[in-house]
mmCIF file of C-alpha atoms in Angstrom:
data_model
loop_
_atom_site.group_PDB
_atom_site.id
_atom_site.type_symbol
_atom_site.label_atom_id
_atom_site.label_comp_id
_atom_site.label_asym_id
_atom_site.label_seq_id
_atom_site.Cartn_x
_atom_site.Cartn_y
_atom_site.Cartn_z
ATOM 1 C CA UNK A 25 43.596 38.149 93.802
ATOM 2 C CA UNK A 26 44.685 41.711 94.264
ATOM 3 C CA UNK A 27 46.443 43.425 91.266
ATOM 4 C CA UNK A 28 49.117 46.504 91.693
ATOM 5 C CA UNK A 29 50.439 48.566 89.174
ATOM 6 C CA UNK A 30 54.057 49.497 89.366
ATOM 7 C CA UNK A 31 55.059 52.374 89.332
ATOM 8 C CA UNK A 32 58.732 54.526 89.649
ATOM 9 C CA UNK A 33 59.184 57.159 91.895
ATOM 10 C CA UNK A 34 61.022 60.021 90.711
ATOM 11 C CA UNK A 35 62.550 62.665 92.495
ATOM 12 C CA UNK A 36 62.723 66.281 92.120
ATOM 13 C CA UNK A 37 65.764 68.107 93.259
ATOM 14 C CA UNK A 38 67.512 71.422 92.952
ATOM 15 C CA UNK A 39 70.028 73.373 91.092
ATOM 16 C CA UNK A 40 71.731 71.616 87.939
ATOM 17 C CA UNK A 41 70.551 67.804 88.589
ATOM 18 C CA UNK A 42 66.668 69.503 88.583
ATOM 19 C CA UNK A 43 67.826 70.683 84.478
ATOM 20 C CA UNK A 44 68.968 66.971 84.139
ATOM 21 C CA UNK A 45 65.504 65.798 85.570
ATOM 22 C CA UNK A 46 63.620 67.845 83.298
ATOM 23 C CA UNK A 47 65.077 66.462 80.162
ATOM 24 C CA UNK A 48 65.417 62.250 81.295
ATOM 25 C CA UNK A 49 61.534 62.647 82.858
ATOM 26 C CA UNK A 50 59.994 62.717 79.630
ATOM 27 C CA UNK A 51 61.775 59.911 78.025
ATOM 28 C CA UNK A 52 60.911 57.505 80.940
ATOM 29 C CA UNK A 53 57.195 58.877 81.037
ATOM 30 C CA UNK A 54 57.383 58.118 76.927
ATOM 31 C CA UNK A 55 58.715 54.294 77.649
ATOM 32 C CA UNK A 56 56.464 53.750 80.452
ATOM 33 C CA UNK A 57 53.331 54.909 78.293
ATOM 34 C CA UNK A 58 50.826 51.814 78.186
ATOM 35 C CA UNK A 59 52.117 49.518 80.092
ATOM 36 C CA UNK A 60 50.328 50.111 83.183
ATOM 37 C CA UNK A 61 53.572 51.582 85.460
ATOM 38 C CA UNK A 62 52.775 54.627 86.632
ATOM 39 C CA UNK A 63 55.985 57.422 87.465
ATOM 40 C CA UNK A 64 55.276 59.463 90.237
ATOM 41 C CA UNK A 65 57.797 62.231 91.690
ATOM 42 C CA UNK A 66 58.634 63.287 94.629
ATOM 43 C CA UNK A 67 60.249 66.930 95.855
ATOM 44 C CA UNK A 68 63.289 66.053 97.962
ATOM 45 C CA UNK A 69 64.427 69.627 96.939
ATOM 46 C CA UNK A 70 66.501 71.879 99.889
ATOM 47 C CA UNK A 71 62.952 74.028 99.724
ATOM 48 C CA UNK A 72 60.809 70.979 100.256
ATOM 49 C CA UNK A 73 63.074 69.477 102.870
ATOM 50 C CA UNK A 74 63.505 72.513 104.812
ATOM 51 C CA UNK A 75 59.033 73.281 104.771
ATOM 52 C CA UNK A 76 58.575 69.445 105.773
ATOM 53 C CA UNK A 77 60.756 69.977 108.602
ATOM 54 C CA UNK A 78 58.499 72.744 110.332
ATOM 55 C CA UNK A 79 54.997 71.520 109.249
ATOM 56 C CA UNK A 80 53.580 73.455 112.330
ATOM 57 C CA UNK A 81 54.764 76.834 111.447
ATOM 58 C CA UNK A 82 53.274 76.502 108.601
ATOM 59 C CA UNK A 83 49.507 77.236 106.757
ATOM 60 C CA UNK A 84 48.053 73.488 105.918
ATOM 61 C CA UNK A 85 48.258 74.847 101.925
ATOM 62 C CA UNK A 86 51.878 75.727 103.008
ATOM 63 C CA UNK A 87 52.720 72.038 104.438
ATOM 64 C CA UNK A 88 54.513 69.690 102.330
ATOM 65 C CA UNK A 89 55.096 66.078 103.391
ATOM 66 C CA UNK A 90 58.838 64.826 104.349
ATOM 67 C CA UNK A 91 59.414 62.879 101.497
ATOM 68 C CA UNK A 92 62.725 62.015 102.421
ATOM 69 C CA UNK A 93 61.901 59.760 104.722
ATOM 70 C CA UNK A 94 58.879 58.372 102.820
ATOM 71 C CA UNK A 95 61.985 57.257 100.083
ATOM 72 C CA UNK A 96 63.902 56.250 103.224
ATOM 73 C CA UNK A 97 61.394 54.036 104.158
ATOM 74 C CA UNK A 98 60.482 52.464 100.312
ATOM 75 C CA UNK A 99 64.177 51.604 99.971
ATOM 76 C CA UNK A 100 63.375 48.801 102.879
ATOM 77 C CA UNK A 101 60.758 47.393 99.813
ATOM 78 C CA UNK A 102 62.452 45.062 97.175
ATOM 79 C CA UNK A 103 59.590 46.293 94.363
ATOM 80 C CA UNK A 104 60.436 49.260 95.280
ATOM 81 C CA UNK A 105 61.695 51.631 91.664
ATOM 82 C CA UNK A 106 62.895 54.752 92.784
ATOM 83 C CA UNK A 107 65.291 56.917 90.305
ATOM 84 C CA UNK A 108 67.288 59.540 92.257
ATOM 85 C CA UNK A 109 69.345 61.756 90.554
ATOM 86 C CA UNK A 110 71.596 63.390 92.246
ATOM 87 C CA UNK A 111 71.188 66.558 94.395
ATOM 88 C CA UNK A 112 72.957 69.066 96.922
ATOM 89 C CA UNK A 113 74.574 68.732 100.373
ATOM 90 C CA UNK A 114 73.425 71.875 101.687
ATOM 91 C CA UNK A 115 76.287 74.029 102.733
ATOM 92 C CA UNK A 116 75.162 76.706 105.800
ATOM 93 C CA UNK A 117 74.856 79.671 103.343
ATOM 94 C CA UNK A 118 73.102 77.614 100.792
ATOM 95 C CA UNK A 119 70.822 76.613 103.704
ATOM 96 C CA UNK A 120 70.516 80.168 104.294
ATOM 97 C CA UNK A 121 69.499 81.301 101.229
ATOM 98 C CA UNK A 122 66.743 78.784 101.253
ATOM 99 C CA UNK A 123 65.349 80.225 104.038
ATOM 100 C CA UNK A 124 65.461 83.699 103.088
ATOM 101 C CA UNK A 125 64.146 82.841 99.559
ATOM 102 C CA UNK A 126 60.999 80.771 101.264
ATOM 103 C CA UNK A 127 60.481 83.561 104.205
ATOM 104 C CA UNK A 128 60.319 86.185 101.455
ATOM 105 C CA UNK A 129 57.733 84.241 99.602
ATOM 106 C CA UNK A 130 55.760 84.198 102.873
ATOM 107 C CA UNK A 131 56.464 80.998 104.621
ATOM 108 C CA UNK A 132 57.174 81.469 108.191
ATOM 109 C CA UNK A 133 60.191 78.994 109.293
ATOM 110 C CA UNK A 134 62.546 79.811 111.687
ATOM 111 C CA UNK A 135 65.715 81.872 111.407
ATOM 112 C CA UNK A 136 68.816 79.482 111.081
ATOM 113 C CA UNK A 137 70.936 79.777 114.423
ATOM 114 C CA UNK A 138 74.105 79.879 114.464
ATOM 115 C CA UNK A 139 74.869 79.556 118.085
ATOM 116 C CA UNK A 140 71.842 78.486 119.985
ATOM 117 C CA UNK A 141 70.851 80.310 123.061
ATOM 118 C CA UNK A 142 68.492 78.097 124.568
ATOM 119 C CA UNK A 143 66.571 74.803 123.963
ATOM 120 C CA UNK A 144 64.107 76.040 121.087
ATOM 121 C CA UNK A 145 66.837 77.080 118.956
ATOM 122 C CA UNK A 146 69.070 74.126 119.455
ATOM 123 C CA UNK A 147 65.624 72.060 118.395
ATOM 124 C CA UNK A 148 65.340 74.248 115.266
ATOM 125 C CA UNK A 149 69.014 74.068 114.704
ATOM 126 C CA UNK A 150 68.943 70.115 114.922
ATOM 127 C CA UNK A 151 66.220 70.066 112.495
ATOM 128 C CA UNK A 152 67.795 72.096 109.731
ATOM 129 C CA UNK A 153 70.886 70.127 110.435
ATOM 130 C CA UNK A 154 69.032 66.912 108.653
ATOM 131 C CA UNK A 155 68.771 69.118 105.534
ATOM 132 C CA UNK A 156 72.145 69.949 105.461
ATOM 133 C CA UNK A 157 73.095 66.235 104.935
ATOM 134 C CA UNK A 158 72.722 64.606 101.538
ATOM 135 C CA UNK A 159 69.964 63.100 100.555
ATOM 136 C CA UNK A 160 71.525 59.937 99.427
ATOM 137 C CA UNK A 161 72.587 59.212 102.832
ATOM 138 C CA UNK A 162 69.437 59.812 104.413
ATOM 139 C CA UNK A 163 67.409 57.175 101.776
ATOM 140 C CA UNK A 164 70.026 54.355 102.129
ATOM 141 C CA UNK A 165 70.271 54.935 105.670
ATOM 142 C CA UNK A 166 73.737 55.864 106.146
ATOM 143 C CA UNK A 167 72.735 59.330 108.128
#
């Protein structure tokens, strides 16, 4: 008979709820010490969700899986233990920002545009549209 271990899923985010996660983590790794459930996190962070979204403009150290949708597609699993605290609807600026931050620290995404000129930028524009929405929505399938 096969044996699994259980295990929680935790998510990193950004801004204030990342503080929050830093200081709850610990006390669930501390409860879940010995008793075989591992706690794993994932980075649903605006950084991580804007790299997974251009994986090929990217180095293969550089490329971070989407774990959105990896959480998007647990929730379908009734073991599934995920704890999600909350994190940011991206605003345009914040989105931004995140770009500029990650293309200064030499990860080459795409520029966000504003008003596509042709099919490539309405592709890129689509894409960082899904990081723009919360992530909530997109892991209980309301996006």
């Amino acid at each position: 008979m096969k044996t699994t271990t259980a295990k929680i899923i935790w998510t990193m985010t950004d801004e204030a709820p990342m503080l929050a996660s830093y200081s709850l983590l610990p006390i669930i790794q501390a409860y879940t010490q010995g008793t075989g459930i591992s706690v794993e996190s994932r980075d649903i962070s605006l950084a991580g969700r804007i790299l997974s979204a251009f994986p090929e403009k990217l180095n293969e150290d550089q490329q971070v899986p989407d774990e959105l949708s990896v959480l998007a597609e647990l929730t379908q699993d009734p073991a599934a233990n995920i704890i999600k605290l909350p994190n940011i609807s991206a605003s345009i600026p914040q989105l931004k920002a995140a770009i500029a931050e990650l293309k200064s620290q030499g990860f080459d995404i795409p520029e966000y545009p504003e008003s596509p000129q042709n099919e490539t930028e309405t592709e890129i524009k689509k894409r960082y549209a899904n990081n723009t929405i919360n992530a909530t929505n997109a892991t209980n399938g309301s996006c």
